[in-house]
Amino acid sequence: MDTSKFELPAIYNFPPFFTRQPNLQTYETQLDHWRKLILDYCKFYKIWALSLNGLPLATGDSITNGDGDGDEGDADDDDADDDDEDFEISKNSLFQNNKINRSLKNDFVLEIYKKMIDNGESGWINDKNHKLGVLIYWHSLEEWANIIMDWIVNTGQEGAVLTLYELRKGELSESQEFSGMNLQLLLNVMDVLSKEGRVRILKDEDGSVAGVKFGG
Amino acid sequence: MGNTPSGQRPPKVTAQDRAILQLKLQRDKLRKATVKIQVIINKENQIARQSVHEGNKRRAMLALKKRKYQENLLDTIEKQSDSLETLISTIEFKLIEKDVVFGLEEGNRVLKQINGELSMEKVDKIMDDSAEGIQYQEELSERLGELMPRALDDEVDEEMAKMEREEMDKEKEKNPGIPEVSTLPELPEAPRTEIKNHPKKGEREEQKAEPLPA
């Protein structure tokens, strides 16, 4: 990932950029800059999800597995985890600029995330537990839906049944932009396609999504 | 999932789809297992190397043995994964073949149906029908001819003759000389007859003048 580095905008080294601006107009511009920065940054490094501290999250193989029943447990766990996460902020967080010794406060990060969610540029990893962080849609869900459908059509896979793992890590999809996509993000994309009737979601006995059948 | 706001209908899921999905899920599991084993192999390798470096021969041997075991496992898993993959593609291909056969059947059925509609007797009957129609038409005109016989024909002939006469008269009134002009070679005779029939002075003068330019 370090072969080429993401070029941070000049404003990134401007200390007030890291403090929530009291003036409404300035605040709006500040939000806009952060939004764009996050989208560009995540697109550049192919980051699918960010924690509240701005750390890239793993592709989320386990995140949704406990979606149905483990919610309460997750919430408790997370409070305990928070301390650990604070430890790791400095590792490689976009919200921490060591050069000017500034970092974003969690409250402000949440505001940025909320704004992005309003814009359709992001979504909570778990609606019930915002602390898990957000998915970053550097392509909108609809764009992703089209990208995947195009790939299906171009590779003659209409009517095929594919597992989610196959889509994310399969050999056929390896060179595709969506390869390695966060599981929850992929599920959200599949929801879009399913609502349009372009795919049918197949569920396992335990109710988790096992795969999708693509329409022709 | 039941309601689809936009018009498109979601694809139907068949038992085969579910079977393929199960196979693919198994294959995914195997693939995940290979990833995990690869990690273990790398780790054992690292341990062995480090142990050799530290002079702990027994530990190095153990790590190498473990690595060997994992490598064997990896081999088996890859073979299984391969056979699953083959099975999946065979099933998928068979499904296509099934579709092809179905298509052929369907086409055959339609062809037969069309052929049935185009049976010889039917074609013959249609041809007969049209022949009958033509015959009927002929008979009809014959009858009509009988029903309004000579009388009408005569009337038509008479009217025709009358019209022709009228037309001729009109033309004579307009250019009375024309008939003579058209028979130029016999000019010398023409005046005589004209004079007998129409002894009008004016006309005679004209006729006399006519030959001059010729």
Coordinates of C-alpha atoms in Angstrom, one line a residue:
Chain A
M1 CA 0.0 0.0 0.0
D2 CA 2.9 2.3 0.5
T3 CA 4.1 2.1 -3.1
S4 CA 2.4 5.3 -3.8
K5 CA 1.2 7.6 -1.1
F6 CA -2.0 9.5 -0.8
E7 CA -1.5 13.1 -1.2
L8 CA -3.1 15.0 1.7
P9 CA -4.6 18.4 0.9
A10 CA -2.8 21.5 2.3
I11 CA -5.7 22.1 4.6
Y12 CA -4.8 18.9 6.4
N13 CA -1.9 20.7 8.0
F14 CA -4.0 23.6 9.1
P15 CA -4.6 23.2 12.8
P16 CA -8.2 24.7 12.9
F17 CA -9.2 22.0 10.4
F18 CA -9.2 19.6 13.3
T19 CA -11.4 21.7 15.5
R20 CA -15.1 22.0 15.0
Q21 CA -15.7 25.5 13.7
P22 CA -18.3 27.6 15.5
N23 CA -19.3 29.7 12.5
L24 CA -22.1 27.8 10.7
Q25 CA -20.8 28.6 7.2
T26 CA -17.2 27.8 8.0
Y27 CA -18.4 24.6 9.7
E28 CA -20.3 23.5 6.6
T29 CA -17.2 24.1 4.4
Q30 CA -15.1 22.2 7.0
L31 CA -17.5 19.3 6.9
D32 CA -17.4 19.3 3.1
H33 CA -13.6 19.2 3.1
W34 CA -13.6 16.3 5.6
R35 CA -16.2 14.4 3.6
K36 CA -14.2 14.7 0.4
L37 CA -10.9 13.9 2.2
I38 CA -12.4 10.7 3.7
L39 CA -13.9 9.6 0.4
D40 CA -10.7 10.2 -1.6
Y41 CA -8.5 8.7 1.1
C42 CA -10.6 5.5 1.4
K43 CA -10.8 5.2 -2.4
F44 CA -7.1 5.5 -2.7
Y45 CA -6.3 2.9 -0.2
K46 CA -9.3 0.8 -0.9
I47 CA -10.6 1.2 2.6
W48 CA -14.1 -0.1 3.0
A49 CA -14.8 0.8 6.6
L50 CA -13.5 3.2 9.2
S51 CA -13.7 3.0 13.0
L52 CA -14.8 6.0 15.0
N53 CA -11.1 6.8 15.3
G54 CA -10.6 6.8 11.6
L55 CA -8.7 3.5 11.5
P56 CA -9.3 1.3 8.5
L57 CA -11.3 -1.8 9.5
A58 CA -10.8 -5.3 8.3
T59 CA -13.0 -6.5 5.5
G60 CA -15.5 -7.6 8.0
D61 CA -15.8 -11.4 7.7
S62 CA -17.0 -11.6 11.2
I63 CA -18.9 -8.4 11.6
T64 CA -22.3 -9.6 10.3
N65 CA -22.1 -13.1 11.4
G66 CA -23.4 -12.2 14.8
D67 CA -25.8 -9.6 13.4
G68 CA -29.0 -11.2 14.5
D69 CA -28.5 -12.4 18.0
G70 CA -25.2 -11.0 19.3
D71 CA -26.2 -7.4 19.3
E72 CA -26.5 -6.8 23.1
G73 CA -23.3 -8.7 23.7
D74 CA -21.5 -6.6 21.1
A75 CA -22.6 -3.4 22.8
D76 CA -21.1 -4.5 26.1
D77 CA -18.0 -5.7 24.5
D78 CA -17.4 -2.5 22.8
D79 CA -17.4 -0.4 25.9
A80 CA -14.5 -2.5 27.1
D81 CA -12.9 -2.3 23.7
D82 CA -12.9 1.4 23.5
D83 CA -9.9 1.8 25.7
D84 CA -7.9 -0.5 23.5
E85 CA -8.9 1.4 20.4
D86 CA -7.8 4.7 21.9
F87 CA -4.4 3.2 22.3
E88 CA -4.2 2.5 18.6
I89 CA -5.4 5.8 17.3
S90 CA -2.0 7.0 16.4
K91 CA -1.2 4.0 14.2
N92 CA -2.5 5.2 11.0
S93 CA -5.6 7.3 11.5
L94 CA -6.6 9.9 9.1
F95 CA -8.1 11.9 12.0
Q96 CA -4.7 12.1 13.7
N97 CA -2.2 14.5 12.3
N98 CA 1.1 14.0 14.2
K99 CA 2.9 16.6 12.2
I100 CA 0.8 19.4 13.7
N101 CA -0.2 17.4 16.7
R102 CA -3.9 17.6 16.2
S103 CA -6.7 15.1 16.1
L104 CA -10.4 15.0 15.6
K105 CA -12.7 14.6 18.6
N106 CA -15.0 11.6 18.4
D107 CA -18.1 13.8 18.6
F108 CA -17.0 15.7 15.6
V109 CA -16.1 12.5 13.7
L110 CA -19.6 11.3 14.4
E111 CA -21.0 14.5 13.0
I112 CA -18.9 14.1 9.8
Y113 CA -20.1 10.5 9.5
K114 CA -23.7 11.5 10.0
K115 CA -23.3 14.1 7.3
M116 CA -21.8 11.5 5.0
I117 CA -24.6 9.1 5.7
D118 CA -27.2 11.8 4.9
N119 CA -25.4 12.2 1.6
G120 CA -25.5 8.5 0.8
E121 CA -21.7 8.4 1.0
S122 CA -21.6 6.2 4.1
G123 CA -23.6 3.9 6.3
W124 CA -23.3 2.5 9.8
I125 CA -21.7 -0.9 10.0
N126 CA -24.4 -1.7 12.5
D127 CA -27.4 0.5 12.7
K128 CA -27.9 -0.4 16.4
N129 CA -24.3 0.1 17.4
H130 CA -22.8 3.2 15.9
K131 CA -19.6 2.6 17.7
L132 CA -18.6 -0.1 15.4
G133 CA -17.9 2.5 12.8
V134 CA -19.0 3.2 9.3
L135 CA -18.8 1.9 5.8
I136 CA -17.4 4.3 3.3
Y137 CA -19.2 4.4 0.0
W138 CA -16.6 5.9 -2.3
H139 CA -19.0 4.6 -4.9
S140 CA -22.6 5.0 -4.0
L141 CA -24.5 1.7 -3.3
E142 CA -26.3 2.2 -6.6
E143 CA -23.0 2.7 -8.4
W144 CA -21.6 -0.5 -6.8
A145 CA -24.8 -2.3 -7.8
N146 CA -24.3 -1.3 -11.4
I147 CA -20.6 -2.2 -11.3
I148 CA -21.3 -5.7 -10.1
M149 CA -24.2 -6.2 -12.5
D150 CA -22.0 -5.1 -15.4
W151 CA -19.4 -7.5 -14.3
I152 CA -22.0 -10.3 -14.1
V153 CA -23.2 -9.5 -17.6
N154 CA -19.8 -9.1 -19.1
T155 CA -18.6 -12.4 -17.7
G156 CA -21.7 -14.2 -18.8
Q157 CA -22.9 -15.1 -15.3
E158 CA -26.5 -14.1 -15.6
G159 CA -28.7 -16.6 -13.8
A160 CA -25.7 -17.9 -11.9
V161 CA -25.6 -18.5 -8.1
L162 CA -22.6 -16.9 -6.4
T163 CA -21.5 -17.0 -2.8
L164 CA -20.6 -13.7 -1.2
Y165 CA -17.2 -15.0 -0.6
E166 CA -16.9 -15.8 -4.3
L167 CA -17.8 -12.2 -5.1
R168 CA -15.4 -10.7 -2.7
K169 CA -12.5 -13.1 -2.9
G170 CA -13.1 -15.3 -6.0
E171 CA -10.6 -15.8 -8.7
L172 CA -12.9 -14.4 -11.4
S173 CA -13.5 -11.2 -9.5
E174 CA -9.9 -10.7 -8.4
S175 CA -9.1 -7.9 -10.8
Q176 CA -12.4 -6.1 -10.2
E177 CA -12.8 -2.9 -8.2
F178 CA -15.2 -4.6 -5.8
S179 CA -12.8 -7.4 -5.1
G180 CA -12.1 -7.6 -1.3
M181 CA -15.2 -5.6 -0.5
N182 CA -16.4 -5.4 3.0
L183 CA -19.0 -8.0 3.7
Q184 CA -21.6 -5.7 5.2
L185 CA -21.0 -3.2 2.3
L186 CA -21.6 -6.0 -0.2
L187 CA -24.8 -7.0 1.7
N188 CA -26.0 -3.4 1.4
V189 CA -25.3 -3.5 -2.3
M190 CA -27.1 -6.8 -2.7
D191 CA -30.1 -5.2 -0.9
V192 CA -30.2 -2.5 -3.5
L193 CA -30.1 -5.1 -6.3
S194 CA -32.6 -7.3 -4.5
K195 CA -35.1 -4.4 -4.1
E196 CA -34.8 -3.8 -7.9
G197 CA -35.5 -7.5 -8.5
R198 CA -32.1 -7.9 -10.2
V199 CA -30.9 -10.6 -7.7
R200 CA -32.5 -13.0 -5.3
I201 CA -30.8 -13.3 -2.0
L202 CA -30.4 -16.9 -0.8
K203 CA -30.3 -17.5 2.9
D204 CA -28.8 -20.3 4.9
E205 CA -30.8 -22.4 7.4
D206 CA -29.7 -20.0 10.2
G207 CA -31.0 -17.0 8.2
S208 CA -27.7 -15.5 7.3
V209 CA -27.1 -14.6 3.6
A210 CA -25.4 -17.5 1.9
G211 CA -25.3 -16.3 -1.6
V212 CA -27.2 -14.5 -4.4
K213 CA -28.7 -15.6 -7.6
F214 CA -28.3 -13.0 -10.4
G215 CA -31.0 -12.3 -12.8
G216 CA -30.6 -12.4 -16.5
Chain B
M1 CA -38.1 -9.4 -0.3
G2 CA -41.6 -10.1 -1.5
N3 CA -42.4 -6.8 -3.0
T4 CA -40.4 -5.4 -5.8
P5 CA -41.1 -1.7 -6.4
S6 CA -39.6 -1.6 -9.9
G7 CA -41.1 -3.7 -12.5
Q8 CA -38.4 -6.3 -12.7
R9 CA -39.1 -9.7 -11.2
P10 CA -36.4 -11.4 -9.2
P11 CA -34.9 -14.5 -10.6
K12 CA -36.5 -17.8 -9.5
V13 CA -34.4 -20.0 -7.2
T14 CA -34.5 -23.7 -8.1
A15 CA -33.4 -26.8 -6.2
Q16 CA -30.4 -26.9 -8.5
D17 CA -29.5 -23.4 -7.5
R18 CA -29.5 -24.3 -3.9
A19 CA -27.4 -27.4 -4.6
I20 CA -24.8 -25.4 -6.5
L21 CA -24.8 -22.8 -3.7
Q22 CA -24.2 -25.5 -1.1
L23 CA -21.3 -26.9 -3.2
K24 CA -19.9 -23.4 -3.6
L25 CA -20.2 -22.7 0.1
Q26 CA -18.2 -25.9 0.8
R27 CA -15.6 -24.8 -1.7
D28 CA -15.4 -21.4 0.0
K29 CA -14.8 -23.2 3.3
L30 CA -12.0 -25.2 1.8
R31 CA -10.5 -22.1 0.3
K32 CA -10.6 -20.3 3.7
A33 CA -9.0 -23.4 5.2
T34 CA -6.1 -23.2 2.8
V35 CA -5.5 -19.6 3.7
K36 CA -5.4 -20.6 7.4
I37 CA -3.1 -23.5 6.8
Q38 CA -0.8 -21.3 4.7
V39 CA -0.5 -19.0 7.7
I40 CA 0.3 -21.9 10.0
I41 CA 2.9 -23.2 7.5
N42 CA 4.6 -19.9 7.4
K43 CA 4.6 -19.6 11.1
E44 CA 6.1 -23.1 11.7
N45 CA 8.6 -22.3 9.1
Q46 CA 9.6 -19.2 11.0
I47 CA 9.7 -21.1 14.2
A48 CA 12.0 -23.8 12.7
R49 CA 14.3 -21.2 11.3
Q50 CA 14.5 -19.3 14.6
S51 CA 15.1 -22.6 16.5
V52 CA 17.9 -23.5 14.2
H53 CA 19.3 -20.1 14.7
E54 CA 19.1 -20.5 18.5
G55 CA 20.5 -24.0 18.3
N56 CA 17.4 -25.7 19.5
K57 CA 17.4 -28.7 17.1
R58 CA 14.5 -30.6 18.6
R59 CA 12.2 -27.7 18.5
A60 CA 13.2 -27.0 14.9
M61 CA 12.6 -30.6 14.0
L62 CA 9.2 -30.5 15.6
A63 CA 8.2 -27.3 13.7
L64 CA 9.4 -28.8 10.5
K65 CA 7.3 -32.0 11.1
K66 CA 4.3 -29.8 11.9
R67 CA 4.9 -27.9 8.7
K68 CA 5.1 -31.1 6.7
Y69 CA 1.8 -32.3 8.2
Q70 CA 0.1 -29.0 7.4
E71 CA 1.5 -29.2 3.9
N72 CA 0.0 -32.6 3.4
L73 CA -3.2 -31.3 4.7
L74 CA -3.1 -28.4 2.3
D75 CA -2.5 -30.8 -0.6
T76 CA -5.6 -32.9 0.3
I77 CA -7.7 -29.8 0.7
E78 CA -6.6 -28.5 -2.6
K79 CA -7.5 -31.7 -4.3
Q80 CA -10.9 -31.7 -2.6
S81 CA -11.4 -28.2 -3.6
D82 CA -10.5 -29.1 -7.1
S83 CA -13.0 -31.9 -7.3
L84 CA -15.7 -29.7 -5.9
E85 CA -14.9 -27.1 -8.5
T86 CA -15.1 -29.7 -11.2
L87 CA -18.4 -30.9 -9.9
I88 CA -19.8 -27.4 -9.8
S89 CA -18.8 -26.6 -13.4
T90 CA -20.1 -30.0 -14.5
I91 CA -23.5 -29.3 -12.9
E92 CA -23.6 -25.8 -14.3
F93 CA -22.8 -27.2 -17.8
K94 CA -25.4 -30.0 -17.4
L95 CA -28.0 -27.3 -16.6
I96 CA -27.1 -25.5 -19.8
E97 CA -27.4 -28.8 -21.7
K98 CA -30.8 -29.3 -20.1
D99 CA -31.8 -25.9 -21.3
V100 CA -30.6 -26.7 -24.8
V101 CA -32.6 -30.0 -24.9
F102 CA -35.6 -28.2 -23.6
G103 CA -35.1 -25.6 -26.3
L104 CA -34.9 -28.3 -29.0
E105 CA -38.0 -30.0 -27.7
E106 CA -39.9 -26.8 -27.7
G107 CA -38.8 -25.9 -31.2
N108 CA -39.7 -29.3 -32.4
R109 CA -43.1 -29.1 -30.9
V110 CA -43.8 -25.7 -32.5
L111 CA -42.5 -27.0 -35.8
K112 CA -44.9 -30.0 -35.6
Q113 CA -47.8 -27.7 -34.6
I114 CA -47.1 -25.5 -37.6
N115 CA -46.8 -28.5 -39.9
G116 CA -50.1 -29.7 -38.5
E117 CA -51.7 -26.4 -39.4
L118 CA -50.3 -26.7 -42.9
S119 CA -51.6 -30.2 -43.6
M120 CA -52.0 -31.3 -47.2
E121 CA -55.7 -31.7 -47.0
K122 CA -56.0 -28.2 -45.6
V123 CA -53.9 -26.8 -48.4
D124 CA -55.9 -28.8 -50.9
K125 CA -59.1 -27.6 -49.4
I126 CA -57.9 -24.0 -49.5
M127 CA -57.0 -24.4 -53.1
D128 CA -60.3 -26.0 -53.9
D129 CA -62.1 -23.3 -52.0
S130 CA -60.4 -20.6 -54.1
A131 CA -61.0 -22.6 -57.3
E132 CA -64.7 -22.7 -56.3
G133 CA -64.6 -19.1 -55.6
I134 CA -63.2 -18.3 -59.1
Q135 CA -65.7 -20.6 -60.7
Y136 CA -68.5 -18.9 -58.8
Q137 CA -67.3 -15.6 -59.9
E138 CA -67.3 -16.7 -63.5
E139 CA -70.7 -18.1 -63.2
L140 CA -71.9 -15.0 -61.7
S141 CA -70.7 -12.8 -64.5
E142 CA -72.2 -15.2 -67.0
R143 CA -75.5 -15.0 -65.3
L144 CA -75.3 -11.3 -65.2
G145 CA -74.6 -11.3 -68.8
E146 CA -77.7 -13.4 -69.4
L147 CA -79.9 -11.3 -67.2
M148 CA -79.2 -8.0 -68.9
P149 CA -78.6 -9.2 -72.5
R150 CA -78.6 -7.5 -75.8
A151 CA -80.8 -4.7 -74.8
L152 CA -78.1 -3.1 -72.6
D153 CA -75.3 -4.0 -75.0
D154 CA -77.1 -2.4 -77.8
E155 CA -77.8 0.7 -75.8
V156 CA -74.1 0.9 -75.0
D157 CA -73.2 0.4 -78.6
E158 CA -75.6 3.0 -79.7
E159 CA -74.4 5.6 -77.2
M160 CA -70.9 4.9 -78.3
A161 CA -71.7 5.5 -81.9
K162 CA -73.6 8.6 -81.0
M163 CA -70.7 10.0 -79.1
E164 CA -68.3 9.2 -81.9
R165 CA -70.5 11.0 -84.4
E166 CA -70.9 14.1 -82.1
E167 CA -67.2 14.2 -81.7
M168 CA -66.6 14.0 -85.5
D169 CA -69.2 16.8 -86.1
K170 CA -67.5 19.0 -83.5
E171 CA -64.2 18.5 -85.2
K172 CA -65.6 19.3 -88.6
E173 CA -67.1 22.5 -87.3
K174 CA -63.9 23.6 -85.8
N175 CA -61.5 22.8 -88.6
P176 CA -63.5 21.7 -91.6
G177 CA -60.4 21.6 -93.8
I178 CA -58.5 19.2 -91.8
P179 CA -59.8 16.0 -93.3
E180 CA -58.6 17.3 -96.7
V181 CA -55.2 18.4 -95.3
S182 CA -54.6 15.0 -94.0
T183 CA -55.2 13.5 -97.4
L184 CA -52.8 15.9 -99.2
P185 CA -51.7 13.5 -102.0
E186 CA -55.3 13.3 -103.3
L187 CA -55.8 17.0 -103.3
P188 CA -56.9 17.4 -106.8
E189 CA -59.9 15.3 -106.3
A190 CA -60.9 16.7 -103.0
P191 CA -62.4 20.0 -104.1
R192 CA -64.9 18.3 -106.4
T193 CA -66.6 16.3 -103.7
E194 CA -66.6 19.2 -101.3
I195 CA -68.2 21.4 -103.8
K196 CA -71.0 19.0 -104.3
N197 CA -71.6 18.4 -100.7
H198 CA -71.1 21.9 -99.3
P199 CA -71.5 24.5 -102.0
K200 CA -70.7 27.4 -99.6
K201 CA -68.7 30.1 -101.2
G202 CA -66.5 30.8 -98.2
E203 CA -65.4 27.3 -97.8
R204 CA -64.7 26.9 -101.5
E205 CA -62.4 30.0 -101.4
E206 CA -60.6 28.6 -98.4
Q207 CA -60.1 25.3 -100.1
K208 CA -58.8 26.9 -103.2
A209 CA -56.4 28.9 -101.1
E210 CA -55.2 25.9 -99.3
P211 CA -53.3 24.2 -102.0
L212 CA -51.3 27.3 -102.6
P213 CA -48.7 26.9 -99.9
A214 CA -48.3 23.3 -100.8

